[in-house]
Short mmCIF file of C-alpha atoms in Angstrom, two decimals:
data_model
loop_
_atom_site.label_atom_id
_atom_site.label_comp_id
_atom_site.label_asym_id
_atom_site.label_seq_id
_atom_site.Cartn_x
_atom_site.Cartn_y
_atom_site.Cartn_z
CA UNK A 608 0.00 0.00 0.00
CA UNK A 609 1.43 3.35 -1.05
CA UNK A 610 1.59 6.05 1.63
CA UNK A 611 0.60 9.20 -0.21
CA UNK A 612 0.55 11.73 2.63
CA UNK A 613 4.37 11.69 2.85
CA UNK A 614 4.90 12.21 -0.87
CA UNK A 615 6.19 15.48 -2.31
CA UNK A 616 5.33 16.25 -5.92
CA UNK A 617 6.14 18.94 -8.47
CA UNK A 618 3.65 19.93 -11.19
CA UNK A 619 5.06 21.64 -14.30
CA UNK A 620 2.47 22.98 -16.75
CA UNK A 621 1.95 26.31 -18.49
CA UNK A 622 -1.88 26.19 -18.26
CA UNK A 623 -3.19 27.43 -14.93
CA UNK A 624 -6.51 25.60 -15.18
CA UNK A 625 -4.74 22.29 -15.76
CA UNK A 626 -2.30 22.93 -12.91
CA UNK A 627 -5.20 23.56 -10.51
CA UNK A 628 -7.17 20.60 -11.82
CA UNK A 629 -4.17 18.28 -11.41
CA UNK A 630 -3.53 19.58 -7.91
CA UNK A 631 -7.15 18.86 -6.92
CA UNK A 632 -6.79 15.30 -8.26
CA UNK A 633 -3.61 14.78 -6.23
CA UNK A 634 -5.24 16.25 -3.11
CA UNK A 635 -8.11 13.79 -3.52
CA UNK A 636 -5.60 10.92 -3.70
CA UNK A 637 -4.02 12.14 -0.47
CA UNK A 638 -1.02 14.10 -1.71
CA UNK A 639 -0.83 17.63 -0.27
CA UNK A 640 2.88 18.55 -0.40
CA UNK A 641 2.81 19.91 -3.95
CA UNK A 642 4.84 22.62 -5.68
CA UNK A 643 3.57 24.14 -8.90
CA UNK A 644 5.49 25.97 -11.62
CA UNK A 645 4.51 27.12 -15.10
CA UNK A 646 7.80 26.77 -16.98
CA UNK A 647 10.89 24.60 -17.36
CA UNK A 648 13.34 27.13 -15.94
CA UNK A 649 11.53 27.28 -12.59
CA UNK A 650 11.17 23.49 -12.58
CA UNK A 651 14.95 23.02 -12.86
CA UNK A 652 15.53 25.68 -10.18
CA UNK A 653 13.19 23.96 -7.72
CA UNK A 654 14.75 20.55 -8.42
CA UNK A 655 18.12 22.03 -7.45
CA UNK A 656 16.64 23.12 -4.13
CA UNK A 657 14.36 20.22 -3.22
CA UNK A 658 13.96 16.49 -3.69
CA UNK A 659 10.65 15.25 -5.04
CA UNK A 660 9.09 11.82 -5.08
CA UNK A 661 7.60 12.57 -8.48
CA UNK A 662 7.61 15.29 -11.11
CA UNK A 663 4.54 15.56 -13.34
CA UNK A 664 5.72 17.58 -16.32
CA UNK A 665 3.79 18.59 -19.42
CA UNK A 666 5.63 18.23 -22.74
CA UNK A 667 4.44 21.54 -24.17
CA UNK A 668 5.38 24.37 -21.82
CA UNK A 669 4.90 27.35 -24.14
CA UNK A 670 7.91 29.63 -24.48
CA UNK A 671 11.21 28.28 -23.20
CA UNK A 672 12.11 24.68 -22.41
CA UNK A 673 9.72 21.87 -23.23
CA UNK A 674 9.23 18.88 -20.96
CA UNK A 675 11.82 16.83 -22.84
CA UNK A 676 14.42 19.56 -22.29
CA UNK A 677 13.53 19.78 -18.57
CA UNK A 678 14.25 16.04 -18.23
CA UNK A 679 17.39 16.41 -20.38
CA UNK A 680 18.76 19.16 -18.10
CA UNK A 681 17.92 17.32 -14.87
CA UNK A 682 19.77 14.27 -16.22
CA UNK A 683 22.66 16.40 -17.50
CA UNK A 684 23.06 18.10 -14.11
CA UNK A 685 22.76 14.71 -12.39
CA UNK A 686 20.20 16.06 -9.93
CA UNK A 687 17.46 13.56 -10.77
CA UNK A 688 17.88 10.48 -8.63
CA UNK A 689 16.35 7.12 -9.51
CA UNK A 690 14.04 7.49 -6.52
CA UNK A 691 12.35 10.50 -8.17
CA UNK A 692 9.77 9.58 -10.77
CA UNK A 693 9.70 11.79 -13.85
CA UNK A 694 6.32 11.39 -15.54
CA UNK A 695 5.75 13.13 -18.86
CA UNK A 696 2.22 14.34 -19.46
CA UNK A 697 1.16 15.40 -22.91
CA UNK A 698 -1.66 15.80 -25.38
CA UNK A 699 0.98 15.46 -28.10
CA UNK A 700 0.12 12.78 -30.64
CA UNK A 701 2.89 13.45 -33.17
CA UNK A 702 4.79 10.17 -33.38
CA UNK A 703 8.19 11.78 -33.83
CA UNK A 704 7.68 14.09 -30.84
CA UNK A 705 6.55 11.21 -28.62
CA UNK A 706 9.48 9.01 -29.71
CA UNK A 707 11.89 11.89 -29.05
CA UNK A 708 10.53 12.36 -25.52
CA UNK A 709 10.67 8.64 -24.78
CA UNK A 710 14.33 8.46 -25.81
CA UNK A 711 15.18 10.37 -22.62
CA UNK A 712 13.59 7.50 -20.70
CA UNK A 713 11.02 9.17 -18.43
CA UNK A 714 9.64 6.81 -15.80
CA UNK A 715 6.17 7.14 -17.25
CA UNK A 716 4.10 8.81 -19.95
CA UNK A 717 0.46 9.80 -19.45
CA UNK A 718 -1.61 11.09 -22.35
CA UNK A 719 -4.06 13.93 -21.87
CA UNK A 720 -6.90 13.99 -21.13
CA UNK A 721 -7.02 11.57 -18.20
CA UNK A 722 -9.29 10.95 -15.25
CA UNK A 723 -8.48 11.00 -11.56
CA UNK A 724 -9.00 7.24 -11.46
CA UNK A 725 -6.44 6.70 -14.21
CA UNK A 726 -3.93 9.04 -12.54
CA UNK A 727 -4.42 7.26 -9.22
CA UNK A 728 -3.91 3.86 -10.85
CA UNK A 729 -0.73 4.95 -12.63
CA UNK A 730 0.74 6.61 -9.53
CA UNK A 731 -0.08 3.53 -7.47
CA UNK A 732 1.82 1.42 -10.00
CA UNK A 733 4.78 3.81 -10.21
CA UNK A 734 5.17 4.29 -6.45
CA UNK A 735 4.69 0.58 -5.69
CA UNK A 736 7.56 -0.24 -8.00
CA UNK A 737 9.73 2.50 -6.48
CA UNK A 738 9.03 1.27 -2.95
CA UNK A 739 9.74 -2.39 -3.71
CA UNK A 740 12.94 -1.62 -5.62
CA UNK A 741 14.15 1.13 -3.26
CA UNK A 742 17.35 -0.69 -2.08
CA UNK A 743 18.45 -1.34 -5.69
CA UNK A 744 17.67 2.24 -6.73
CA UNK A 745 19.68 3.58 -3.78
CA UNK A 746 22.67 1.43 -4.72
CA UNK A 747 22.44 2.61 -8.35
CA UNK A 748 22.21 6.26 -7.24
CA UNK A 749 25.32 5.77 -5.10
CA UNK A 750 27.10 4.12 -8.07
CA UNK A 751 27.70 1.08 -5.88
CA UNK A 752 27.79 -1.44 -8.74
CA UNK A 753 28.67 -4.49 -6.65
CA UNK A 754 25.83 -3.93 -4.19
CA UNK A 755 23.40 -3.22 -7.03
CA UNK A 756 24.53 -6.41 -8.80
CA UNK A 757 24.00 -8.46 -5.66
CA UNK A 758 20.56 -7.00 -4.97
CA UNK A 759 19.44 -7.41 -8.60
CA UNK A 760 20.63 -11.02 -8.60
CA UNK A 761 18.73 -11.77 -5.38
CA UNK A 762 15.56 -10.17 -6.70
CA UNK A 763 15.86 -11.83 -10.13
CA UNK A 764 16.12 -15.25 -8.46
CA UNK A 765 12.64 -14.78 -6.99
CA UNK A 766 9.33 -14.73 -8.87
CA UNK A 767 7.61 -11.37 -8.87
CA UNK A 768 6.32 -8.48 -10.95
CA UNK A 769 9.67 -6.78 -11.28
CA UNK A 770 11.82 -9.79 -12.13
CA UNK A 771 12.29 -8.69 -15.77
CA UNK A 772 13.32 -5.19 -14.66
CA UNK A 773 15.87 -6.73 -12.26
CA UNK A 774 17.25 -8.99 -15.01
CA UNK A 775 17.59 -5.98 -17.31
CA UNK A 776 19.46 -4.00 -14.66
CA UNK A 777 21.58 -7.04 -13.92
CA UNK A 778 22.59 -7.45 -17.58
CA UNK A 779 23.44 -3.75 -17.88
CA UNK A 780 25.55 -3.89 -14.72
CA UNK A 781 27.30 -7.04 -15.91
CA UNK A 782 28.21 -5.29 -19.18
CA UNK A 783 29.35 -2.22 -17.25
CA UNK A 784 31.60 -4.29 -14.97
CA UNK A 785 32.99 -6.44 -17.81
CA UNK A 786 31.19 -9.69 -16.96
CA UNK A 787 30.22 -10.42 -20.57
CA UNK A 788 29.60 -14.18 -20.14
CA UNK A 789 27.27 -13.36 -17.23
CA UNK A 790 25.49 -10.71 -19.32
CA UNK A 791 24.87 -13.25 -22.12
CA UNK A 792 23.32 -15.71 -19.68
CA UNK A 793 21.12 -12.97 -18.23
CA UNK A 794 20.01 -11.91 -21.73
CA UNK A 795 19.16 -15.52 -22.55
CA UNK A 796 16.99 -15.58 -19.45
CA UNK A 797 15.29 -12.34 -20.49
CA UNK A 798 14.59 -13.78 -23.94
CA UNK A 799 12.40 -16.44 -22.31
CA UNK A 800 9.96 -13.66 -21.43
CA UNK A 801 7.83 -11.35 -23.55
CA UNK A 802 10.46 -8.64 -23.85
CA UNK A 803 12.61 -9.41 -26.88
CA UNK A 804 14.04 -6.10 -28.14
CA UNK A 805 15.99 -5.08 -25.05
CA UNK A 806 17.88 -8.37 -24.50
CA UNK A 807 18.84 -8.42 -28.19
CA UNK A 808 20.12 -4.85 -27.90
CA UNK A 809 22.11 -5.86 -24.84
CA UNK A 810 23.56 -8.89 -26.65
CA UNK A 811 24.70 -6.57 -29.44
CA UNK A 812 26.38 -4.36 -26.83
CA UNK A 813 28.15 -7.40 -25.40
CA UNK A 814 29.45 -8.24 -28.89
CA UNK A 815 30.66 -4.64 -29.27
CA UNK A 816 32.51 -4.76 -25.95
CA UNK A 817 34.13 -8.00 -27.08
CA UNK A 818 35.11 -6.21 -30.33
CA UNK A 819 32.99 -8.59 -32.42
CA UNK A 820 31.62 -5.68 -34.43
CA UNK A 821 30.47 -7.72 -37.46
CA UNK A 822 28.51 -10.02 -35.13
CA UNK A 823 26.96 -6.99 -33.42
CA UNK A 824 25.89 -5.54 -36.78
CA UNK A 825 24.27 -8.87 -37.73
CA UNK A 826 22.37 -8.96 -34.42
CA UNK A 827 21.19 -5.38 -34.88
CA UNK A 828 20.11 -5.94 -38.49
CA UNK A 829 18.06 -8.95 -37.38
CA UNK A 830 16.54 -6.88 -34.58
CA UNK A 831 15.61 -4.07 -36.98
CA UNK A 832 13.78 -6.51 -39.24
CA UNK A 833 11.51 -7.39 -36.31
CA UNK A 834 11.40 -3.88 -34.79
CA UNK A 835 12.07 -1.37 -37.59
CA UNK A 836 11.36 1.65 -35.37
CA UNK A 837 14.16 0.95 -32.90
CA UNK A 838 16.39 3.99 -33.45
CA UNK A 839 18.78 2.92 -30.70
CA UNK A 840 19.70 -0.16 -32.74
CA UNK A 841 20.76 2.13 -35.60
CA UNK A 842 22.85 4.22 -33.18
CA UNK A 843 24.70 1.11 -32.04
CA UNK A 844 25.19 0.02 -35.65
CA UNK A 845 26.79 3.40 -36.38
CA UNK A 846 29.20 2.85 -33.47
CA UNK A 847 30.14 -0.56 -34.91
CA UNK A 848 30.83 0.88 -38.37
CA UNK A 849 32.97 3.62 -36.82
CA UNK A 850 34.98 1.01 -34.96
CA UNK A 851 35.45 -0.82 -38.29
CA UNK A 852 36.73 2.43 -39.85
CA UNK A 853 33.71 2.66 -42.15
CA UNK A 854 32.55 6.28 -41.67
CA UNK A 855 30.22 6.27 -44.69
CA UNK A 856 28.36 3.22 -43.40
CA UNK A 857 28.24 4.83 -39.94
CA UNK A 858 26.68 7.92 -41.48
CA UNK A 859 24.04 5.80 -43.24
CA UNK A 860 23.16 4.13 -39.94
CA UNK A 861 22.74 7.49 -38.22
CA UNK A 862 20.61 8.78 -41.10
CA UNK A 863 18.41 5.71 -40.65
CA UNK A 864 18.09 6.42 -36.91
CA UNK A 865 17.11 10.01 -37.61
CA UNK A 866 14.50 8.94 -40.15
CA UNK A 867 12.90 7.02 -37.27
CA UNK A 868 13.33 9.54 -34.46
CA UNK A 869 14.61 12.98 -35.53
CA UNK A 870 14.04 14.93 -32.28
CA UNK A 871 17.09 13.69 -30.42
CA UNK A 872 19.68 16.44 -30.21
CA UNK A 873 22.80 14.37 -29.63
CA UNK A 874 21.97 12.08 -32.59
CA UNK A 875 21.59 15.07 -34.93
CA UNK A 876 24.88 16.46 -33.64
CA UNK A 877 26.62 13.11 -34.22
CA UNK A 878 25.33 12.98 -37.80
CA UNK A 879 26.38 16.59 -38.39
CA UNK A 880 29.93 15.97 -37.18
CA UNK A 881 30.30 12.70 -39.06
CA UNK A 882 28.88 13.92 -42.38
CA UNK A 883 31.08 17.05 -42.13
CA UNK A 884 34.13 14.80 -41.75
CA UNK A 885 32.85 12.71 -44.66
CA UNK A 886 32.66 15.94 -46.71
CA UNK A 887 28.94 15.39 -47.31
CA UNK A 888 28.13 19.08 -47.09
CA UNK A 889 24.39 18.84 -47.82
CA UNK A 890 23.77 16.27 -45.07
CA UNK A 891 26.01 18.14 -42.63
CA UNK A 892 24.18 21.41 -43.29
CA UNK A 893 20.75 19.90 -42.66
CA UNK A 894 21.95 18.05 -39.55
CA UNK A 895 23.51 21.23 -38.11
CA UNK A 896 20.28 23.12 -38.89
CA UNK A 897 18.33 20.48 -36.92
CA UNK A 898 20.90 20.61 -34.11
CA UNK A 899 20.54 24.39 -33.86
CA UNK A 900 16.74 24.12 -33.83
CA UNK A 901 16.66 21.36 -31.19
CA UNK A 902 19.22 23.12 -29.00
CA UNK A 903 17.01 26.17 -28.56
CA UNK A 904 16.37 26.37 -24.77
CA UNK A 905 18.42 23.19 -24.26
CA UNK A 906 21.21 22.99 -21.69
CA UNK A 907 23.26 21.32 -24.44
CA UNK A 908 23.21 24.41 -26.68
CA UNK A 909 26.79 25.20 -27.74
CA UNK A 910 28.57 27.79 -29.92
CA UNK A 911 29.89 25.01 -32.16
CA UNK A 912 26.32 24.33 -33.31
CA UNK A 913 26.02 27.82 -34.80
CA UNK A 914 29.59 28.14 -36.08
CA UNK A 915 29.69 24.72 -37.73
CA UNK A 916 26.39 25.45 -39.46
CA UNK A 917 27.88 28.78 -40.58
CA UNK A 918 30.99 26.97 -41.90
CA UNK A 919 28.85 24.55 -43.94
CA UNK A 920 26.61 27.32 -45.26
CA UNK A 921 29.58 29.54 -46.08
CA UNK A 922 31.26 26.74 -47.99
CA UNK A 923 28.09 26.05 -49.98
CA UNK A 924 27.68 29.75 -50.70
CA UNK A 925 30.56 29.98 -53.16
CA UNK A 926 29.97 32.52 -55.92
CA UNK A 927 27.52 35.37 -56.06
CA UNK A 928 24.42 33.57 -57.25
CA UNK A 929 21.10 34.28 -55.61
CA UNK A 930 21.18 30.98 -53.74
CA UNK A 931 24.81 31.60 -52.74
CA UNK A 932 23.92 35.02 -51.34
CA UNK A 933 21.00 33.54 -49.42
CA UNK A 934 23.22 30.87 -47.85
CA UNK A 935 25.85 33.50 -47.02
CA UNK A 936 23.22 35.62 -45.23
CA UNK A 937 22.08 32.59 -43.23
CA UNK A 938 25.72 31.84 -42.37
CA UNK A 939 26.23 35.38 -41.08
CA UNK A 940 23.04 35.10 -39.01
CA UNK A 941 24.52 32.00 -37.35
CA UNK A 942 27.80 33.83 -36.65
CA UNK A 943 25.82 36.71 -35.10
CA UNK A 944 23.84 34.32 -32.93
CA UNK A 945 27.03 32.64 -31.71
CA UNK A 946 28.38 36.07 -30.74
CA UNK A 947 25.12 37.08 -29.04
CA UNK A 948 24.83 33.83 -27.08
CA UNK A 949 28.48 33.14 -26.25
CA UNK A 950 30.35 36.33 -27.12
CA UNK A 951 31.76 36.78 -23.62
CA UNK A 952 34.40 34.19 -24.44
CA UNK A 953 37.47 35.55 -26.30
CA UNK A 954 37.85 32.18 -28.05
CA UNK A 955 34.30 32.36 -29.39
CA UNK A 956 34.86 35.97 -30.51
CA UNK A 957 37.94 34.89 -32.43
CA UNK A 958 36.36 31.74 -33.87
CA UNK A 959 33.35 33.84 -34.98
CA UNK A 960 35.67 36.31 -36.72
CA UNK A 961 37.45 33.47 -38.56
CA UNK A 962 34.17 31.91 -39.72
CA UNK A 963 32.95 35.35 -40.81
CA UNK A 964 36.12 35.75 -42.87
CA UNK A 965 35.59 32.31 -44.46
CA UNK A 966 32.06 33.28 -45.51
CA UNK A 967 33.34 36.54 -47.07
CA UNK A 968 36.20 34.71 -48.85
CA UNK A 969 33.74 32.32 -50.47
CA UNK A 970 31.68 35.32 -51.58
CA UNK A 971 34.80 37.08 -52.92
CA UNK A 972 34.23 39.96 -50.48
CA UNK A 973 37.93 40.68 -50.05
CA UNK A 974 37.58 43.87 -48.03
CA UNK A 975 35.19 42.37 -45.46
CA UNK A 976 37.28 39.20 -45.25
CA UNK A 977 40.41 41.25 -44.52
CA UNK A 978 38.60 43.16 -41.75
CA UNK A 979 37.43 39.94 -40.11
CA UNK A 980 40.92 38.42 -40.39
CA UNK A 981 42.43 41.55 -38.86
CA UNK A 982 40.03 41.23 -35.92
CA UNK A 983 40.84 37.52 -35.55
CA UNK A 984 44.58 38.26 -35.57
CA UNK A 985 44.20 40.87 -32.83
CA UNK A 986 42.10 38.49 -30.73
CA UNK A 987 44.71 35.74 -31.16
CA UNK A 988 47.31 37.97 -29.49
CA UNK A 989 45.03 38.28 -26.45
CA UNK A 990 44.65 34.54 -25.93
CA UNK A 991 46.86 32.65 -23.48
CA UNK A 992 49.30 30.33 -25.25
CA UNK A 993 47.62 27.15 -23.97
CA UNK A 994 44.34 28.07 -25.74
CA UNK A 995 45.74 29.18 -29.08
CA UNK A 996 46.67 26.01 -30.97
CA UNK A 997 43.44 25.08 -32.77
CA UNK A 998 42.47 28.70 -33.44
CA UNK A 999 45.96 29.62 -34.70
CA UNK A 1000 45.76 26.62 -37.02
CA UNK A 1001 42.37 27.71 -38.38
CA UNK A 1002 43.45 31.34 -38.71
CA UNK A 1003 46.59 30.32 -40.60
CA UNK A 1004 44.54 28.20 -42.98
CA UNK A 1005 42.00 30.99 -43.52
CA UNK A 1006 44.77 33.53 -44.23
CA UNK A 1007 46.10 31.19 -46.93
CA UNK A 1008 42.60 30.86 -48.37
CA UNK A 1009 42.40 34.66 -48.46
CA UNK A 1010 45.72 34.85 -50.32
CA UNK A 1011 47.69 36.25 -47.36
CA UNK A 1012 50.32 33.55 -47.85
CA UNK A 1013 53.19 35.17 -45.98
CA UNK A 1014 51.21 35.82 -42.78
CA UNK A 1015 49.44 32.43 -43.01
CA UNK A 1016 52.68 30.50 -43.44
CA UNK A 1017 54.27 32.49 -40.61
CA UNK A 1018 51.47 31.62 -38.18
CA UNK A 1019 51.53 27.94 -39.15
CA UNK A 1020 55.29 27.64 -38.99
CA UNK A 1021 55.34 29.34 -35.56
CA UNK A 1022 52.82 26.77 -34.43
CA UNK A 1023 55.11 23.92 -35.51
CA UNK A 1024 58.13 25.50 -33.82
CA UNK A 1025 56.25 26.15 -30.56
CA UNK A 1026 54.81 22.63 -30.40
CA UNK A 1027 57.11 19.66 -30.85
CA UNK A 1028 54.31 17.48 -32.15
CA UNK A 1029 54.65 15.26 -35.25
CA UNK A 1030 50.87 14.98 -35.71
CA UNK A 1031 50.52 18.77 -35.67
CA UNK A 1032 53.45 19.12 -38.09
CA UNK A 1033 51.76 16.72 -40.50
CA UNK A 1034 48.49 18.64 -40.21
CA UNK A 1035 50.23 21.96 -40.89
CA UNK A 1036 51.91 20.45 -43.96
CA UNK A 1037 48.51 19.35 -45.27
CA UNK A 1038 47.11 22.85 -44.76
CA UNK A 1039 50.10 24.48 -46.43
CA UNK A 1040 49.54 22.14 -49.38
CA UNK A 1041 45.81 22.68 -49.81
CA UNK A 1042 44.17 25.53 -47.83
CA UNK A 1043 40.87 25.32 -49.72
CA UNK A 1044 37.25 24.39 -49.06
CA UNK A 1045 36.03 20.79 -49.10
CA UNK A 1046 34.09 21.43 -52.30
CA UNK A 1047 37.16 22.83 -54.08
CA UNK A 1048 39.36 20.03 -52.76
CA UNK A 1049 36.92 17.37 -53.96
CA UNK A 1050 36.59 18.93 -57.42
CA UNK A 1051 40.37 19.41 -57.72
CA UNK A 1052 40.91 15.75 -56.78
CA UNK A 1053 38.51 14.65 -59.51
CA UNK A 1054 40.32 16.78 -62.12
CA UNK A 1055 43.71 15.56 -60.91
CA UNK A 1056 42.55 11.96 -61.26
CA UNK A 1057 41.40 12.59 -64.85
CA UNK A 1058 44.71 14.29 -65.60
CA UNK A 1059 46.65 11.27 -64.34
CA UNK A 1060 44.56 8.96 -66.52
CA UNK A 1061 45.22 11.16 -69.57
CA UNK A 1062 48.96 11.25 -68.78
CA UNK A 1063 49.09 7.45 -68.59
CA UNK A 1064 47.41 7.34 -72.01
CA UNK A 1065 50.13 9.70 -73.38
CA UNK A 1066 47.43 12.37 -73.99
CA UNK A 1067 49.64 15.16 -72.65
CA UNK A 1068 47.58 18.10 -73.97
CA UNK A 1069 44.49 16.74 -72.26
CA UNK A 1070 46.45 16.00 -69.07
CA UNK A 1071 47.85 19.55 -68.96
CA UNK A 1072 44.35 21.02 -69.35
CA UNK A 1073 43.03 18.90 -66.45
CA UNK A 1074 45.98 19.80 -64.20
CA UNK A 1075 45.66 23.52 -65.01
CA UNK A 1076 41.94 23.40 -64.14
CA UNK A 1077 42.75 21.58 -60.89
CA UNK A 1078 45.45 24.16 -60.15
CA UNK A 1079 42.89 26.99 -60.30
CA UNK A 1080 40.92 25.24 -57.52
CA UNK A 1081 43.85 24.13 -55.35
CA UNK A 1082 46.83 26.24 -56.34
CA UNK A 1083 49.28 25.07 -53.65
CA UNK A 1084 48.68 21.34 -53.96
CA UNK A 1085 52.09 19.65 -54.54
CA UNK A 1086 50.72 16.63 -56.40
CA UNK A 1087 48.73 18.71 -58.89
CA UNK A 1088 51.60 21.11 -59.57
CA UNK A 1089 54.18 18.34 -59.92
CA UNK A 1090 51.85 16.37 -62.21
CA UNK A 1091 51.48 19.51 -64.35
CA UNK A 1092 55.26 20.00 -64.58
CA UNK A 1093 55.81 16.35 -65.46
CA UNK A 1094 53.19 16.55 -68.24
CA UNK A 1095 54.67 19.77 -69.63
CA UNK A 1096 58.17 18.28 -69.72
CA UNK A 1097 56.83 15.27 -71.63
CA UNK A 1098 54.99 17.56 -74.04
CA UNK A 1099 58.02 19.80 -74.46
CA UNK A 1100 60.20 16.88 -75.45
CA UNK A 1101 57.76 16.16 -78.26
CA UNK A 1102 57.01 19.73 -79.41
CA UNK A 1103 60.15 21.60 -78.47
CA UNK A 1104 60.81 23.72 -75.41
CA UNK A 1105 58.64 26.83 -75.70
CA UNK A 1106 58.57 29.92 -73.50
CA UNK A 1107 54.96 29.20 -72.56
CA UNK A 1108 55.97 25.83 -71.14
CA UNK A 1109 58.78 27.33 -69.10
CA UNK A 1110 56.44 29.96 -67.64
CA UNK A 1111 53.86 27.33 -66.63
CA UNK A 1112 56.56 25.21 -64.97
CA UNK A 1113 58.08 28.15 -63.09
CA UNK A 1114 54.61 29.23 -61.88
CA UNK A 1115 53.89 25.71 -60.65
CA UNK A 1116 57.24 25.59 -58.81
CA UNK A 1117 56.53 28.94 -57.15
CA UNK A 1118 53.16 27.67 -55.94
CA UNK A 1119 54.83 24.82 -54.03
CA UNK A 1120 57.88 26.71 -52.83
CA UNK A 1121 56.61 26.17 -49.26
CA UNK A 1122 57.63 22.48 -49.37
CA UNK A 1123 60.27 21.45 -46.87
CA UNK A 1124 62.59 18.46 -46.63
CA UNK A 1125 60.17 16.57 -44.34
CA UNK A 1126 57.42 16.64 -46.97
CA UNK A 1127 56.65 13.31 -48.69
CA UNK A 1128 56.80 14.99 -52.13
CA UNK A 1129 60.18 16.67 -51.41
CA UNK A 1130 62.37 14.33 -53.48
CA UNK A 1131 60.03 14.45 -56.47
CA UNK A 1132 59.88 18.24 -56.18
CA UNK A 1133 63.67 18.50 -56.14
CA UNK A 1134 64.01 16.14 -59.12
CA UNK A 1135 61.49 17.98 -61.33
CA UNK A 1136 62.89 21.35 -60.29
CA UNK A 1137 66.32 20.22 -61.50
CA UNK A 1138 64.75 18.97 -64.72
CA UNK A 1139 63.09 22.34 -65.36
CA UNK A 1140 66.31 24.26 -64.56
CA UNK A 1141 68.31 21.90 -66.74
CA UNK A 1142 66.02 21.76 -69.77
CA UNK A 1143 64.52 25.19 -70.33
CA UNK A 1144 67.33 27.80 -70.31
CA UNK A 1145 69.13 26.14 -73.16
CA UNK A 1146 66.23 24.82 -75.15
CA UNK A 1147 63.47 27.40 -75.00
CA UNK A 1148 62.32 28.49 -78.43
CA UNK A 1149 62.47 32.24 -77.89
#
């Protein structure tokens, strides 16, 4: 029997009539210690100050946080113990919204409208479970895994209403503590009951922990055939593909998860980051847009959401077409919002200035780009040395993109000298080689590949045309410039050594004059440079 007169509850709803109606229902049940708030901000504040036995929170709370974001923040701040029930109340029937809310695992979900009898029945069920499982919940709240394992095992060995719940907790704890054989046995026991999805998910997790990623993927694919709306299975599949160094397949798995349940902020952010690394600009842009939208009023809102969206938009906005101008305006709006929301941080001010410069560079707005780069350079001088590395790297790259080669190379070379780090040196070399956008790099790579194919077919005129086109997109790329020189030398030996050929070779050599002896193309560069010096002065047809 539940003792209601000792319970303390919090009601969170933006409609006064519903708040009062719900309070009357609770009073009739015997609950009188009740706090009431109308918005998510006050709900989080009260939860910091008091401990409740249950929180009854509406999903739609008007302006500000919604109920899902209230639960998200309480979990993020780790102020919601397992002994406090979080019950989502909503009239929302949109499937995607409901799935999104359930992914944060509230203890219960009650659809509006409901009667006092239904509320009483649900609370009786919720509180009965909490009371019976109180020792296990306390051990879990105290992160005492061994005690929780022991208590779950004892409870699971007895018949009762909560045996499946105890087996589930037991399997999760066994995975957490590395007892994978024990977890498999517990999952097999769970599979004897009605619940099938969860034990199969847990078995896939066991396979992942044992680094049997192909087996885990097979288990998850089989599970998705039976339960196609299980977004969590797609998330786990993405983790497996990442572990197998298959980022494209991981991206596909995340896209599948989002097609099932799109209102989960961290999933959208994962897809945005992954597709950006995969240079899938369209997918990254849409995922960052969704991340920005979902992070409104969320405790997980971050400046990177705005600035990464601005980077993607700015890169897509190349040229001065109408659509390019529209994307550039949206990019600048994102930069402004990052400054408004997080502008107190010098790092964010500088990062915002760099992204602003990148947008202007892609729009060929040289004057505005220079102003933004000037601001970024001044802000860099104000940063402590231990917070400069990544921003100095990005500023150096952006200066090269803007054509300020001397200053860009200086910043990057200083970074190498100040940090004895081989990985950083390699990264700087890559930037010095090709400080261009992903779109330009991809297009240049395609042209370079066609040029190589033409060269192998002895079609030197065609090869030179491809390499020259690639050079206009990625002017400092060593491979492209060396391929061009090699093709011109071949052509010159057939046609005679013309002045035009010498000029093209000298221009290509100047473009890659930044190469140093530790560069993997250094020997080839030195060889072709000697060939140009040796062949042209004597043989040019002037």
